mmCIF file of C-alpha atoms and ligand atoms in Angstrom:
data_model
loop_
_atom_site.group_PDB
_atom_site.id
_atom_site.type_symbol
_atom_site.label_atom_id
_atom_site.label_comp_id
_atom_site.label_asym_id
_atom_site.label_seq_id
_atom_site.Cartn_x
_atom_site.Cartn_y
_atom_site.Cartn_z
ATOM 1 C CA UNK A 2 -92.828 -140.609 98.379
ATOM 2 C CA UNK A 3 -92.859 -138.682 101.666
ATOM 3 C CA UNK A 4 -93.118 -140.763 104.842
ATOM 4 C CA UNK A 5 -95.800 -139.835 107.382
ATOM 5 C CA UNK A 6 -94.598 -137.249 109.924
ATOM 6 C CA UNK A 7 -94.267 -138.135 113.595
ATOM 7 C CA UNK A 8 -97.310 -135.920 114.124
ATOM 8 C CA UNK A 9 -99.381 -138.004 111.699
ATOM 9 C CA UNK A 10 -98.168 -141.248 113.231
ATOM 10 C CA UNK A 11 -98.975 -140.133 116.788
ATOM 11 C CA UNK A 12 -102.242 -138.453 115.832
ATOM 12 C CA UNK A 13 -103.920 -135.309 117.113
ATOM 13 C CA UNK A 14 -106.127 -137.169 119.570
ATOM 14 C CA UNK A 15 -103.245 -138.805 121.473
ATOM 15 C CA UNK A 16 -101.083 -135.670 121.327
ATOM 16 C CA UNK A 17 -103.859 -133.567 122.859
ATOM 17 C CA UNK A 18 -104.529 -136.116 125.598
ATOM 18 C CA UNK A 19 -100.801 -136.217 126.336
ATOM 19 C CA UNK A 20 -100.551 -132.427 126.680
ATOM 20 C CA UNK A 21 -103.632 -132.236 128.931
ATOM 21 C CA UNK A 22 -102.248 -134.994 131.167
ATOM 22 C CA UNK A 23 -98.827 -133.313 131.183
ATOM 23 C CA UNK A 24 -100.245 -130.035 132.547
ATOM 24 C CA UNK A 25 -102.220 -131.912 135.215
ATOM 25 C CA UNK A 26 -98.870 -133.309 136.342
ATOM 26 C CA UNK A 27 -97.234 -129.852 136.155
ATOM 27 C CA UNK A 28 -99.988 -128.480 138.382
ATOM 28 C CA UNK A 29 -99.198 -131.131 141.008
ATOM 29 C CA UNK A 30 -95.430 -130.711 140.796
ATOM 30 C CA UNK A 31 -94.000 -128.642 143.673
ATOM 31 C CA UNK A 32 -90.968 -127.518 141.607
ATOM 32 C CA UNK A 33 -93.010 -126.422 138.595
ATOM 33 C CA UNK A 34 -96.420 -125.194 139.750
ATOM 34 C CA UNK A 35 -95.048 -121.964 141.347
ATOM 35 C CA UNK A 36 -93.749 -120.631 138.011
ATOM 36 C CA UNK A 37 -96.830 -121.545 135.948
ATOM 37 C CA UNK A 38 -100.131 -119.607 135.807
ATOM 38 C CA UNK A 39 -103.025 -120.991 137.880
ATOM 39 C CA UNK A 40 -105.135 -121.465 134.787
ATOM 40 C CA UNK A 41 -103.215 -123.652 132.335
ATOM 41 C CA UNK A 42 -105.876 -123.651 129.601
ATOM 42 C CA UNK A 43 -104.053 -121.196 127.358
ATOM 43 C CA UNK A 44 -100.649 -122.740 128.125
ATOM 44 C CA UNK A 45 -101.960 -126.165 127.064
ATOM 45 C CA UNK A 46 -103.505 -124.709 123.900
ATOM 46 C CA UNK A 47 -100.167 -123.171 122.879
ATOM 47 C CA UNK A 48 -98.257 -126.345 123.734
ATOM 48 C CA UNK A 49 -100.584 -128.388 121.486
ATOM 49 C CA UNK A 50 -99.887 -125.939 118.673
ATOM 50 C CA UNK A 51 -96.148 -126.016 119.320
ATOM 51 C CA UNK A 52 -95.782 -129.795 119.593
ATOM 52 C CA UNK A 53 -97.845 -130.264 116.430
ATOM 53 C CA UNK A 54 -95.234 -128.369 114.448
ATOM 54 C CA UNK A 55 -92.296 -129.783 116.483
ATOM 55 C CA UNK A 56 -93.415 -133.242 115.288
ATOM 56 C CA UNK A 57 -93.635 -132.211 111.638
ATOM 57 C CA UNK A 58 -97.354 -131.353 111.520
ATOM 58 C CA UNK A 59 -98.859 -128.046 110.348
ATOM 59 C CA UNK A 60 -97.129 -124.888 111.733
ATOM 60 C CA UNK A 61 -100.022 -123.972 114.044
ATOM 61 C CA UNK A 62 -97.873 -122.247 116.664
ATOM 62 C CA UNK A 63 -96.010 -120.028 114.196
ATOM 63 C CA UNK A 64 -99.225 -119.095 112.367
ATOM 64 C CA UNK A 65 -100.682 -117.611 115.544
ATOM 65 C CA UNK A 66 -97.654 -116.494 117.580
ATOM 66 C CA UNK A 67 -94.742 -116.088 115.162
ATOM 67 C CA UNK A 68 -91.338 -117.764 115.425
ATOM 68 C CA UNK A 69 -91.275 -119.921 118.600
ATOM 69 C CA UNK A 70 -87.920 -118.549 119.948
ATOM 70 C CA UNK A 71 -88.533 -120.917 122.853
ATOM 71 C CA UNK A 72 -85.409 -120.108 124.840
ATOM 72 C CA UNK A 73 -86.179 -116.393 124.644
ATOM 73 C CA UNK A 74 -89.836 -116.917 125.612
ATOM 74 C CA UNK A 75 -88.687 -118.871 128.678
ATOM 75 C CA UNK A 76 -86.218 -116.230 129.918
ATOM 76 C CA UNK A 77 -88.810 -114.555 132.229
ATOM 77 C CA UNK A 78 -88.991 -117.854 134.178
ATOM 78 C CA UNK A 79 -86.103 -119.155 136.323
ATOM 79 C CA UNK A 80 -85.486 -122.572 134.774
ATOM 80 C CA UNK A 81 -82.983 -124.481 136.894
ATOM 81 C CA UNK A 82 -81.613 -127.961 136.088
ATOM 82 C CA UNK A 83 -84.016 -129.279 138.761
ATOM 83 C CA UNK A 84 -86.994 -127.709 136.975
ATOM 84 C CA UNK A 85 -85.870 -129.139 133.619
ATOM 85 C CA UNK A 86 -85.728 -132.594 135.216
ATOM 86 C CA UNK A 87 -89.159 -132.035 136.797
ATOM 87 C CA UNK A 88 -90.598 -130.978 133.408
ATOM 88 C CA UNK A 89 -89.267 -134.149 131.792
ATOM 89 C CA UNK A 90 -90.548 -136.288 134.672
ATOM 90 C CA UNK A 91 -94.058 -134.810 134.230
ATOM 91 C CA UNK A 92 -93.859 -135.638 130.520
ATOM 92 C CA UNK A 93 -92.574 -139.166 131.044
ATOM 93 C CA UNK A 94 -95.357 -139.804 133.546
ATOM 94 C CA UNK A 95 -97.957 -138.350 131.149
ATOM 95 C CA UNK A 96 -96.698 -140.654 128.377
ATOM 96 C CA UNK A 97 -97.195 -143.632 130.706
ATOM 97 C CA UNK A 98 -100.626 -142.373 131.810
ATOM 98 C CA UNK A 99 -101.961 -142.069 128.248
ATOM 99 C CA UNK A 100 -100.377 -145.417 127.353
ATOM 100 C CA UNK A 101 -97.969 -144.008 124.792
ATOM 101 C CA UNK A 102 -95.188 -146.581 124.389
ATOM 102 C CA UNK A 103 -92.757 -147.723 121.725
ATOM 103 C CA UNK A 104 -90.099 -146.300 119.403
ATOM 104 C CA UNK A 105 -92.137 -143.201 118.490
ATOM 105 C CA UNK A 106 -92.411 -142.295 122.160
ATOM 106 C CA UNK A 107 -88.691 -142.869 122.657
ATOM 107 C CA UNK A 108 -87.673 -140.572 119.783
ATOM 108 C CA UNK A 109 -90.177 -137.893 120.860
ATOM 109 C CA UNK A 110 -89.017 -138.046 124.479
ATOM 110 C CA UNK A 111 -85.359 -137.909 123.468
ATOM 111 C CA UNK A 112 -85.988 -134.755 121.422
ATOM 112 C CA UNK A 113 -87.800 -133.213 124.415
ATOM 113 C CA UNK A 114 -84.797 -133.905 126.657
ATOM 114 C CA UNK A 115 -82.620 -131.873 124.282
ATOM 115 C CA UNK A 116 -85.095 -128.981 124.146
ATOM 116 C CA UNK A 117 -85.553 -129.022 127.929
ATOM 117 C CA UNK A 118 -81.780 -128.791 128.477
ATOM 118 C CA UNK A 119 -81.695 -125.837 126.095
ATOM 119 C CA UNK A 120 -84.300 -123.981 128.248
ATOM 120 C CA UNK A 121 -82.148 -124.011 131.396
ATOM 121 C CA UNK A 122 -81.303 -120.365 132.133
ATOM 122 C CA UNK A 123 -80.681 -120.273 135.915
ATOM 123 C CA UNK A 124 -78.204 -122.128 138.141
ATOM 124 C CA UNK A 125 -79.516 -124.263 140.984
ATOM 125 C CA UNK A 126 -80.991 -122.144 143.782
HETATM 126 C C1 HEM B 8 -94.369 -121.727 128.132
HETATM 127 C C2 HEM B 8 -91.803 -123.493 131.823
HETATM 128 C C3 HEM B 8 -89.613 -126.584 128.819
HETATM 129 C C4 HEM B 8 -92.631 -125.241 125.319
HETATM 130 C C5 HEM B 8 -93.844 -121.932 129.388
HETATM 131 C C6 HEM B 8 -94.183 -121.159 130.559
HETATM 132 C C7 HEM B 8 -93.460 -121.640 131.579
HETATM 133 C C8 HEM B 8 -92.658 -122.726 131.070
HETATM 134 C C9 HEM B 8 -93.478 -121.162 133.030
HETATM 135 C C10 HEM B 8 -95.193 -119.984 130.584
HETATM 136 C C11 HEM B 8 -96.587 -120.522 130.714
HETATM 137 C C12 HEM B 8 -97.619 -119.455 130.445
HETATM 138 O O1 HEM B 8 -97.424 -118.316 130.883
HETATM 139 O O2 HEM B 8 -98.637 -119.765 129.797
HETATM 140 C C13 HEM B 8 -90.959 -124.468 131.322
HETATM 141 C C14 HEM B 8 -89.989 -125.200 132.102
HETATM 142 C C15 HEM B 8 -89.344 -126.040 131.267
HETATM 143 C C16 HEM B 8 -89.942 -125.863 129.942
HETATM 144 C C17 HEM B 8 -89.726 -125.050 133.612
HETATM 145 C C18 HEM B 8 -88.242 -126.978 131.672
HETATM 146 C C19 HEM B 8 -87.188 -127.202 130.896
HETATM 147 C C20 HEM B 8 -90.274 -126.528 127.623
HETATM 148 C C21 HEM B 8 -90.031 -127.410 126.519
HETATM 149 C C22 HEM B 8 -90.877 -127.023 125.530
HETATM 150 C C23 HEM B 8 -91.658 -125.912 126.019
HETATM 151 C C24 HEM B 8 -89.023 -128.556 126.519
HETATM 152 C C25 HEM B 8 -91.088 -127.572 124.157
HETATM 153 C C26 HEM B 8 -90.874 -128.816 123.838
HETATM 154 C C27 HEM B 8 -93.338 -124.160 125.765
HETATM 155 C C28 HEM B 8 -94.276 -123.405 124.946
HETATM 156 C C29 HEM B 8 -94.777 -122.380 125.762
HETATM 157 C C30 HEM B 8 -94.134 -122.539 127.057
HETATM 158 C C31 HEM B 8 -94.634 -123.669 123.501
HETATM 159 C C32 HEM B 8 -95.765 -121.270 125.375
HETATM 160 C C33 HEM B 8 -94.972 -120.078 124.884
HETATM 161 C C34 HEM B 8 -95.879 -118.903 124.597
HETATM 162 O O3 HEM B 8 -96.261 -118.190 125.546
HETATM 163 O O4 HEM B 8 -96.227 -118.675 123.438
HETATM 164 N N1 HEM B 8 -92.926 -122.876 129.732
HETATM 165 N N2 HEM B 8 -90.906 -124.900 130.033
HETATM 166 N N3 HEM B 8 -91.265 -125.634 127.296
HETATM 167 N N4 HEM B 8 -93.291 -123.615 127.013
HETATM 168 FE FE1 HEM B 8 -92.084 -124.236 128.512
#
């Protein structure tokens, strides 16, 4: 018998609240806001799709946008080690703000640290 995916255990409602809170934090982050669009509605929509499949849920991102190729899609943006740390800090704060705690959070956050490191494409300015 298949165990429930991380996506099912977290649930769509919490995941969506987390992503919305995350982009509020991004908007207020001086290292990150300059490289993001002013309107983050579409960015948040895509991130919900991506994280759904990242956590073992339905492949919503791929269905609409094709293979994620995340590193390649991030190449237009100068992602320094400082920005990767800022991204992770915004996520950690968002997890606290939506009251997401426990082992599921820890595994999810750990996986995000690996992906964030992989996105770094520019040395420190
Ligand atoms: C898109 C920055 C890490 C997933 C973007 C965009 C920026 C960005 C500027 C474009 C936003 C837009 O034009 O709508 C960063 C920075 C990171 C980072 C500075 C620091 C390491 C990550 C990580 C993930 C991720 C760890 C996944 C876990 C995505 C997705 C998109 C995106 C799914 C949308 C791609 C698309 O246009 O289809 N990111 N990102 N990013 N990012 Fe990141």
